[in-house]
Amino acid sequence: MVRFREVWESGVDELARVLVIHGPNLNLQGTRETKVYGEETLAEINRRLQTEGARLGLEVDCLQTNHEGEIIDAVHGAAARCAALVINPGAYTHYSYAIRDALAAVGLPAIEVHLSNIYTREDFRRVSVIAPACIGQITGLGSEGYLLALQAVERMLGRDKPSGQEVSG
Ligand code: DQA
């Protein structure tokens, strides 16, 4: 959480960019397993993210990739440019120590988002190796989860600093 202190102390305006990373198979959103993931396309979700970002005064960049290394590069790149990350790592959630290490290495506040509720599905989905490197996780609320993550970022950036919240470091 050291990074939060830096963000709070260095002023919000120049750092109010948020990178949203959509991991593998999310490009198929709207057509794959619609009963589980819904019928919204990724383009529609990204449009809603842009709209919500504009409302909150956040600059939102969206990236989708099916490749683990590209997610890691994006996390590294975000360190210099972004105040926070929102990440749906797709199936990498359940086994990518490399993505977890990247998040831990950059120390940016990250929120993990899942469209489906990973705790009500197959056993292998009930474990997130990414969550310990994140400040929080939103799961099972469909695409609303991404919007809620943006709202949480906006509050935690200090414009609406939560009272009583510990800032270590
Ligand atoms: C997912 C859940 C993962 O288990 C799955 O592999 C995905 C999507 C979700 O958003 O619900 O690809 O991250």
Coordinates of N, CA and C and ligand atoms in Angstrom, one line a residue:
M1 N 0.8 -1.2 0.0 CA 0.0 0.0 0.0 C 0.8 1.3 0.0
V2 N 2.2 1.1 -0.1 CA 3.0 2.3 -0.1 C 2.6 3.2 -1.2
R3 N 2.3 2.6 -2.3 CA 1.9 3.4 -3.5 C 0.8 4.4 -3.3
F4 N -0.2 4.0 -2.4 CA -1.3 4.9 -2.1 C -0.8 6.2 -1.5
R5 N 0.2 6.0 -0.6 CA 0.7 7.3 0.0 C 1.3 8.2 -1.0
E6 N 2.1 7.6 -1.9 CA 2.7 8.4 -3.0 C 1.6 9.1 -3.8
V7 N 0.6 8.3 -4.2 CA -0.5 8.9 -5.0 C -1.1 10.1 -4.3
W8 N -1.5 9.8 -3.0 CA -2.2 10.8 -2.2 C -1.3 12.1 -2.1
E9 N 0.0 11.8 -1.8 CA 0.8 13.0 -1.5 C 1.3 13.8 -2.8
S10 N 1.2 13.1 -3.9 CA 1.7 13.8 -5.1 C 0.6 14.5 -5.9
G11 N -0.6 14.5 -5.4 CA -1.7 15.2 -6.0 C -2.3 14.2 -7.0
V12 N -3.6 14.4 -7.2 CA -4.3 13.4 -8.0 C -4.3 13.6 -9.5
D13 N -4.4 14.9 -9.8 CA -4.7 15.2 -11.2 C -3.8 14.5 -12.3
E14 N -2.5 14.6 -12.1 CA -1.6 14.1 -13.1 C -1.6 12.5 -13.1
L15 N -2.1 11.9 -12.0 CA -2.1 10.5 -11.8 C -3.4 9.8 -12.0
A16 N -4.4 10.6 -12.5 CA -5.7 10.0 -12.4 C -6.0 9.1 -13.7
R17 N -5.0 8.4 -14.1 CA -5.3 7.5 -15.2 C -5.4 6.1 -14.6
V18 N -6.3 5.3 -15.1 CA -6.5 4.0 -14.7 C -6.4 3.0 -15.9
L19 N -5.6 2.0 -15.7 CA -5.6 1.0 -16.8 C -6.5 -0.2 -16.4
V20 N -7.4 -0.5 -17.4 CA -8.2 -1.7 -17.2 C -7.7 -2.8 -18.1
I21 N -7.3 -3.9 -17.5 CA -6.8 -5.0 -18.3 C -7.8 -6.2 -18.3
H22 N -8.2 -6.5 -19.6 CA -9.0 -7.7 -19.8 C -8.1 -8.8 -20.3
G23 N -8.2 -9.9 -19.6 CA -7.3 -11.0 -20.0 C -7.9 -12.0 -21.0
P24 N -7.3 -13.2 -21.1 CA -7.6 -14.1 -22.2 C -9.1 -14.5 -22.3
N25 N -9.5 -14.5 -23.5 CA -10.9 -14.9 -23.9 C -12.0 -13.8 -23.7
L26 N -11.6 -12.7 -23.1 CA -12.5 -11.7 -22.8 C -12.9 -10.9 -24.1
N27 N -12.0 -11.1 -25.2 CA -12.4 -10.6 -26.5 C -13.6 -11.3 -27.0
L28 N -14.0 -12.4 -26.5 CA -15.1 -13.2 -27.0 C -16.4 -12.8 -26.2
Q29 N -16.2 -11.9 -25.3 CA -17.3 -11.4 -24.5 C -18.6 -11.1 -25.4
G30 N -19.7 -11.6 -24.9 CA -20.9 -11.3 -25.7 C -21.4 -12.5 -26.6
T31 N -20.4 -13.4 -26.8 CA -20.7 -14.6 -27.6 C -20.4 -15.9 -26.8
R32 N -19.4 -15.8 -25.9 CA -19.0 -17.1 -25.2 C -19.8 -17.2 -24.0
E33 N -20.3 -18.4 -23.7 CA -21.0 -18.8 -22.5 C -21.8 -17.6 -22.0
T34 N -22.7 -17.2 -22.7 CA -23.5 -16.0 -22.4 C -24.3 -16.1 -21.1
K35 N -24.6 -17.3 -20.8 CA -25.4 -17.5 -19.5 C -24.5 -17.2 -18.3
V36 N -23.2 -17.4 -18.5 CA -22.3 -17.2 -17.4 C -21.8 -15.7 -17.4
Y37 N -21.4 -15.3 -18.6 CA -20.7 -14.0 -18.7 C -21.5 -12.8 -19.3
G38 N -22.8 -13.1 -19.7 CA -23.6 -12.1 -20.2 C -23.5 -11.8 -21.7
E39 N -24.3 -11.0 -22.2 CA -24.4 -10.7 -23.6 C -23.7 -9.5 -24.1
E40 N -23.2 -8.7 -23.1 CA -22.5 -7.5 -23.5 C -21.2 -7.8 -24.2
T41 N -20.9 -7.1 -25.2 CA -19.6 -7.2 -25.9 C -18.6 -6.5 -25.1
L42 N -17.3 -6.8 -25.3 CA -16.2 -6.0 -24.6 C -16.2 -4.6 -25.0
A43 N -16.6 -4.3 -26.3 CA -16.6 -2.9 -26.7 C -17.7 -2.2 -25.9
E44 N -18.8 -2.8 -25.7 CA -19.9 -2.1 -24.9 C -19.4 -1.9 -23.5
I45 N -18.7 -2.9 -22.9 CA -18.2 -2.7 -21.5 C -17.2 -1.6 -21.5
N46 N -16.3 -1.6 -22.5 CA -15.3 -0.5 -22.5 C -16.0 0.9 -22.6
R47 N -17.0 0.9 -23.4 CA -17.7 2.2 -23.6 C -18.3 2.7 -22.3
R48 N -18.9 1.7 -21.5 CA -19.4 2.1 -20.2 C -18.3 2.5 -19.2
L49 N -17.2 1.9 -19.4 CA -16.0 2.2 -18.5 C -15.6 3.7 -18.9
Q50 N -15.5 4.0 -20.1 CA -15.1 5.3 -20.5 C -16.1 6.4 -20.0
T51 N -17.4 6.1 -20.1 CA -18.4 7.0 -19.6 C -18.3 7.2 -18.1
E52 N -18.2 6.1 -17.4 CA -18.1 6.2 -16.0 C -16.8 6.9 -15.6
G53 N -15.7 6.6 -16.3 CA -14.4 7.3 -16.0 C -14.6 8.8 -16.2
A54 N -15.2 9.2 -17.3 CA -15.4 10.6 -17.5 C -16.2 11.3 -16.4
R55 N -17.3 10.5 -16.0 CA -18.1 11.1 -14.9 C -17.3 11.3 -13.6
L56 N -16.4 10.3 -13.4 CA -15.6 10.4 -12.1 C -14.3 11.2 -12.3
G57 N -14.0 11.7 -13.5 CA -12.8 12.5 -13.7 C -11.6 11.6 -13.8
L58 N -11.7 10.4 -14.2 CA -10.6 9.5 -14.4 C -10.4 9.2 -15.9
E59 N -9.1 9.2 -16.3 CA -8.8 8.8 -17.6 C -8.7 7.3 -17.7
V60 N -9.5 6.6 -18.5 CA -9.5 5.1 -18.5 C -8.9 4.6 -19.8
D61 N -7.9 3.8 -19.6 CA -7.3 3.1 -20.8 C -7.7 1.6 -20.7
C62 N -8.2 1.0 -21.8 CA -8.6 -0.4 -21.7 C -7.7 -1.2 -22.6
L63 N -7.3 -2.4 -22.2 CA -6.5 -3.3 -22.9 C -7.0 -4.7 -22.8
Q64 N -7.1 -5.4 -23.9 CA -7.4 -6.8 -23.9 C -6.3 -7.6 -24.6
T65 N -5.9 -8.6 -23.9 CA -4.9 -9.5 -24.5 C -5.1 -10.9 -24.1
N66 N -4.7 -11.8 -25.0 CA -4.8 -13.3 -24.6 C -3.5 -13.8 -24.1
H67 N -2.5 -12.9 -23.9 CA -1.1 -13.4 -23.7 C -0.6 -12.9 -22.3
E68 N -0.1 -13.8 -21.6 CA 0.3 -13.6 -20.2 C 1.4 -12.5 -20.2
G69 N 2.4 -12.7 -21.1 CA 3.5 -11.7 -21.1 C 3.1 -10.3 -21.4
E70 N 2.1 -10.2 -22.2 CA 1.6 -8.8 -22.6 C 0.9 -8.2 -21.3
I71 N 0.2 -9.0 -20.6 CA -0.4 -8.5 -19.3 C 0.7 -8.0 -18.4
I72 N 1.8 -8.8 -18.3 CA 2.9 -8.4 -17.4 C 3.6 -7.1 -17.9
D73 N 3.8 -7.0 -19.2 CA 4.4 -5.8 -19.8 C 3.4 -4.6 -19.5
A74 N 2.2 -4.8 -19.6 CA 1.2 -3.7 -19.4 C 1.2 -3.3 -17.9
V75 N 1.3 -4.2 -17.0 CA 1.4 -3.9 -15.6 C 2.7 -3.1 -15.3
H76 N 3.8 -3.5 -15.9 CA 5.1 -2.8 -15.7 C 4.9 -1.4 -16.2
G77 N 4.3 -1.3 -17.4 CA 4.2 0.0 -18.1 C 3.3 1.0 -17.3
A78 N 2.3 0.4 -16.6 CA 1.3 1.2 -15.9 C 2.0 1.9 -14.7
A79 N 3.1 1.3 -14.2 CA 3.7 1.9 -13.0 C 4.0 3.3 -13.1
A80 N 4.5 3.7 -14.3 CA 4.9 5.1 -14.5 C 3.8 6.0 -14.9
R81 N 2.7 5.5 -15.4 CA 1.7 6.3 -16.0 C 0.4 6.3 -15.3
C82 N 0.1 5.3 -14.5 CA -1.2 5.2 -13.9 C -1.3 5.3 -12.4
A83 N -2.4 5.6 -11.9 CA -2.7 5.7 -10.5 C -3.1 4.4 -9.9
A84 N -3.8 3.6 -10.8 CA -4.3 2.3 -10.3 C -4.6 1.4 -11.5
L85 N -4.8 0.2 -11.2 CA -5.2 -0.9 -12.2 C -6.5 -1.6 -11.8
V86 N -7.2 -1.9 -12.9 CA -8.4 -2.8 -12.7 C -8.1 -4.0 -13.6
I87 N -8.1 -5.2 -13.1 CA -7.7 -6.3 -13.9 C -8.6 -7.5 -13.7
N88 N -9.1 -8.0 -14.9 CA -9.7 -9.3 -15.0 C -8.8 -10.2 -15.7
P89 N -8.0 -11.0 -14.9 CA -7.0 -11.8 -15.5 C -7.5 -13.1 -16.2
G90 N -8.9 -13.3 -16.3 CA -9.4 -14.5 -16.9 C -8.9 -15.7 -16.2
A91 N -8.6 -16.7 -16.9 CA -8.2 -18.0 -16.3 C -6.8 -17.9 -15.7
Y92 N -6.0 -16.8 -16.1 CA -4.7 -16.6 -15.4 C -4.9 -16.4 -13.9
T93 N -6.1 -15.9 -13.5 CA -6.4 -15.7 -12.1 C -6.0 -16.9 -11.3
H94 N -6.2 -18.0 -11.8 CA -6.1 -19.2 -11.0 C -4.7 -19.8 -10.9
Y95 N -3.8 -19.3 -11.8 CA -2.5 -20.0 -11.7 C -1.3 -19.1 -12.1
S96 N -1.5 -17.8 -12.5 CA -0.4 -17.1 -13.0 C 0.4 -16.4 -11.8
Y97 N 1.4 -17.0 -11.3 CA 2.2 -16.4 -10.3 C 3.0 -15.3 -11.0
A98 N 3.2 -15.3 -12.3 CA 4.0 -14.3 -12.9 C 3.2 -13.0 -12.9
I99 N 1.9 -13.0 -13.2 CA 1.1 -11.8 -13.1 C 1.0 -11.3 -11.7
R100 N 0.8 -12.2 -10.8 CA 0.8 -11.8 -9.3 C 2.1 -11.1 -9.0
D101 N 3.2 -11.7 -9.4 CA 4.5 -11.1 -9.0 C 4.7 -9.7 -9.7
A102 N 4.2 -9.5 -10.9 CA 4.2 -8.2 -11.6 C 3.5 -7.2 -10.8
L103 N 2.3 -7.5 -10.3 CA 1.5 -6.6 -9.6 C 2.2 -6.3 -8.3
A104 N 2.7 -7.3 -7.6 CA 3.4 -7.0 -6.4 C 4.7 -6.2 -6.6
A105 N 5.3 -6.4 -7.7 CA 6.6 -5.6 -8.0 C 6.3 -4.1 -8.2
V106 N 5.2 -3.8 -9.0 CA 5.0 -2.4 -9.2 C 4.3 -1.7 -8.1
G107 N 3.6 -2.5 -7.3 CA 2.9 -1.9 -6.1 C 1.8 -0.9 -6.4
L108 N 1.3 -0.9 -7.6 CA 0.2 0.0 -7.9 C -1.1 -0.6 -7.2
P109 N -2.0 0.2 -6.7 CA -3.2 -0.3 -6.2 C -4.0 -1.0 -7.4
A110 N -4.3 -2.3 -7.2 CA -5.0 -3.0 -8.3 C -6.3 -3.6 -7.7
I111 N -7.3 -3.6 -8.5 CA -8.6 -4.3 -8.1 C -8.9 -5.4 -9.1
E112 N -9.1 -6.6 -8.6 CA -9.4 -7.7 -9.4 C -10.9 -7.8 -9.6
V113 N -11.3 -8.0 -10.9 CA -12.7 -8.0 -11.2 C -13.0 -9.3 -12.0
H114 N -14.1 -9.9 -11.7 CA -14.6 -11.1 -12.5 C -16.1 -10.8 -12.8
L115 N -16.5 -11.2 -14.0 CA -17.9 -11.1 -14.4 C -18.7 -12.1 -13.6
S116 N -18.2 -13.3 -13.6 CA -19.0 -14.4 -12.9 C -18.5 -14.4 -11.5
N117 N -19.2 -15.2 -10.7 CA -18.8 -15.4 -9.3 C -17.9 -16.6 -9.2
I118 N -16.6 -16.4 -9.1 CA -15.7 -17.5 -9.2 C -15.8 -18.5 -8.0
Y119 N -16.5 -18.0 -7.0 CA -16.6 -18.9 -5.8 C -17.8 -19.8 -5.9
T120 N -18.6 -19.7 -6.9 CA -19.8 -20.6 -7.0 C -19.6 -21.5 -8.2
R121 N -18.4 -21.5 -8.8 CA -18.2 -22.3 -10.0 C -17.3 -23.5 -9.7
E122 N -16.6 -24.0 -10.7 CA -15.8 -25.2 -10.5 C -14.7 -24.9 -9.5
D123 N -14.2 -26.0 -8.8 CA -13.3 -25.9 -7.8 C -12.0 -25.1 -8.2
F124 N -11.5 -25.3 -9.4 CA -10.3 -24.7 -9.8 C -10.4 -23.1 -9.9
R125 N -11.7 -22.7 -10.0 CA -11.9 -21.2 -10.1 C -12.0 -20.5 -8.8
R126 N -12.1 -21.4 -7.7 CA -12.3 -20.8 -6.4 C -11.0 -20.2 -5.8
V127 N -9.9 -20.5 -6.5 CA -8.6 -19.9 -6.0 C -8.2 -18.8 -6.9
S128 N -7.8 -17.7 -6.3 CA -7.2 -16.6 -7.1 C -5.8 -16.4 -6.5
V129 N -4.8 -16.7 -7.4 CA -3.4 -16.4 -6.9 C -3.1 -14.9 -7.1
I130 N -4.0 -14.2 -7.8 CA -3.8 -12.7 -8.0 C -4.3 -11.9 -6.8
A131 N -5.3 -12.4 -6.2 CA -6.0 -11.5 -5.2 C -5.0 -11.0 -4.1
P132 N -4.0 -11.8 -3.6 CA -3.1 -11.3 -2.6 C -2.3 -10.1 -3.0
A133 N -2.2 -9.9 -4.3 CA -1.4 -8.7 -4.8 C -2.4 -7.6 -5.1
C134 N -3.6 -7.7 -4.8 CA -4.6 -6.7 -5.1 C -5.1 -6.1 -3.8
I135 N -5.7 -4.9 -3.9 CA -6.3 -4.3 -2.7 C -7.7 -4.8 -2.4
G136 N -8.3 -5.4 -3.5 CA -9.6 -5.9 -3.3 C -10.1 -6.7 -4.6
Q137 N -11.2 -7.4 -4.4 CA -11.7 -8.2 -5.5 C -13.2 -8.0 -5.6
I138 N -13.7 -7.9 -6.8 CA -15.2 -7.8 -7.1 C -15.5 -8.9 -8.0
T139 N -16.4 -9.8 -7.6 CA -16.7 -11.0 -8.4 C -18.2 -11.3 -8.4
G140 N -18.7 -11.6 -9.6 CA -20.1 -12.0 -9.7 C -21.1 -11.0 -10.0
L141 N -20.7 -9.7 -10.2 CA -21.6 -8.7 -10.5 C -21.7 -8.3 -11.9
G142 N -21.2 -9.2 -12.8 CA -21.2 -8.9 -14.2 C -20.3 -7.6 -14.5
S143 N -20.7 -6.9 -15.6 CA -19.9 -5.8 -16.0 C -20.0 -4.6 -15.0
E144 N -21.0 -4.7 -14.1 CA -21.1 -3.6 -13.1 C -19.9 -3.6 -12.2
G145 N -19.3 -4.8 -12.0 CA -18.1 -4.9 -11.2 C -17.0 -4.0 -11.7
Y146 N -16.8 -3.8 -13.0 CA -15.8 -2.9 -13.5 C -16.1 -1.5 -13.1
L147 N -17.4 -1.1 -13.2 CA -17.7 0.3 -12.9 C -17.6 0.5 -11.4
L148 N -17.9 -0.5 -10.5 CA -17.7 -0.3 -9.1 C -16.2 -0.2 -8.8
A149 N -15.4 -0.9 -9.5 CA -14.0 -0.9 -9.3 C -13.5 0.6 -9.6
L150 N -14.0 1.2 -10.6 CA -13.6 2.6 -11.0 C -14.0 3.5 -9.8
Q151 N -15.2 3.3 -9.3 CA -15.7 4.1 -8.2 C -14.8 4.0 -7.0
A152 N -14.4 2.8 -6.7 CA -13.5 2.5 -5.6 C -12.2 3.2 -5.8
V153 N -11.7 3.1 -7.0 CA -10.4 3.8 -7.3 C -10.5 5.3 -7.0
E154 N -11.6 5.9 -7.6 CA -11.8 7.3 -7.4 C -11.8 7.7 -6.0
R155 N -12.5 6.9 -5.1 CA -12.6 7.3 -3.7 C -11.2 7.1 -3.1
M156 N -10.5 6.0 -3.4 CA -9.3 5.8 -2.7 C -8.1 6.7 -3.2
L157 N -8.3 7.4 -4.3 CA -7.3 8.3 -4.7 C -7.2 9.5 -3.9
G158 N -8.2 9.7 -3.0 CA -8.1 10.8 -2.0 C -9.0 11.9 -2.3
R159 N -9.7 11.9 -3.4 CA -10.7 13.0 -3.6 C -11.8 12.9 -2.6
D160 N -12.0 11.6 -2.2 CA -13.0 11.3 -1.2 C -12.4 10.4 -0.3
K161 N -11.3 10.8 0.4 CA -10.4 10.0 1.2 C -11.2 9.3 2.3
P162 N -11.2 7.9 2.4 CA -12.0 7.3 3.4 C -11.4 7.6 4.8
S163 N -12.2 8.0 5.7 CA -11.7 8.3 7.1 C -11.3 7.0 7.8
G164 N -10.3 7.1 8.6 CA -9.9 6.0 9.4 C -9.1 4.9 8.7
Q165 N -8.9 5.1 7.3 CA -8.2 4.0 6.6 C -6.7 4.2 6.8
E166 N -6.1 3.1 7.2 CA -4.6 3.1 7.5 C -3.9 3.2 6.2
V167 N -2.9 4.1 6.1 CA -2.0 4.2 5.0 C -0.6 3.8 5.5
S168 N -0.1 2.6 5.2 CA 1.2 2.2 5.7 C 2.3 2.7 4.8
G169 N 3.5 2.5 5.3 CA 4.7 2.8 4.4 C 5.3 4.1 4.8
Ligands
DQA1 C1 -13.5 -14.8 -15.4 C2 -13.5 -16.0 -14.5 C3 -12.4 -17.0 -14.9 O1 -12.5 -18.2 -14.2 C4 -12.5 -17.4 -16.4 O2 -11.4 -18.2 -16.8 C5 -12.6 -16.2 -17.3 C6 -13.5 -15.1 -16.9 C7 -14.7 -13.9 -15.1 O3 -14.7 -12.7 -15.5 O4 -15.7 -14.3 -14.6 O5 -12.1 -16.2 -18.4 O6 -12.3 -14.1 -15.1

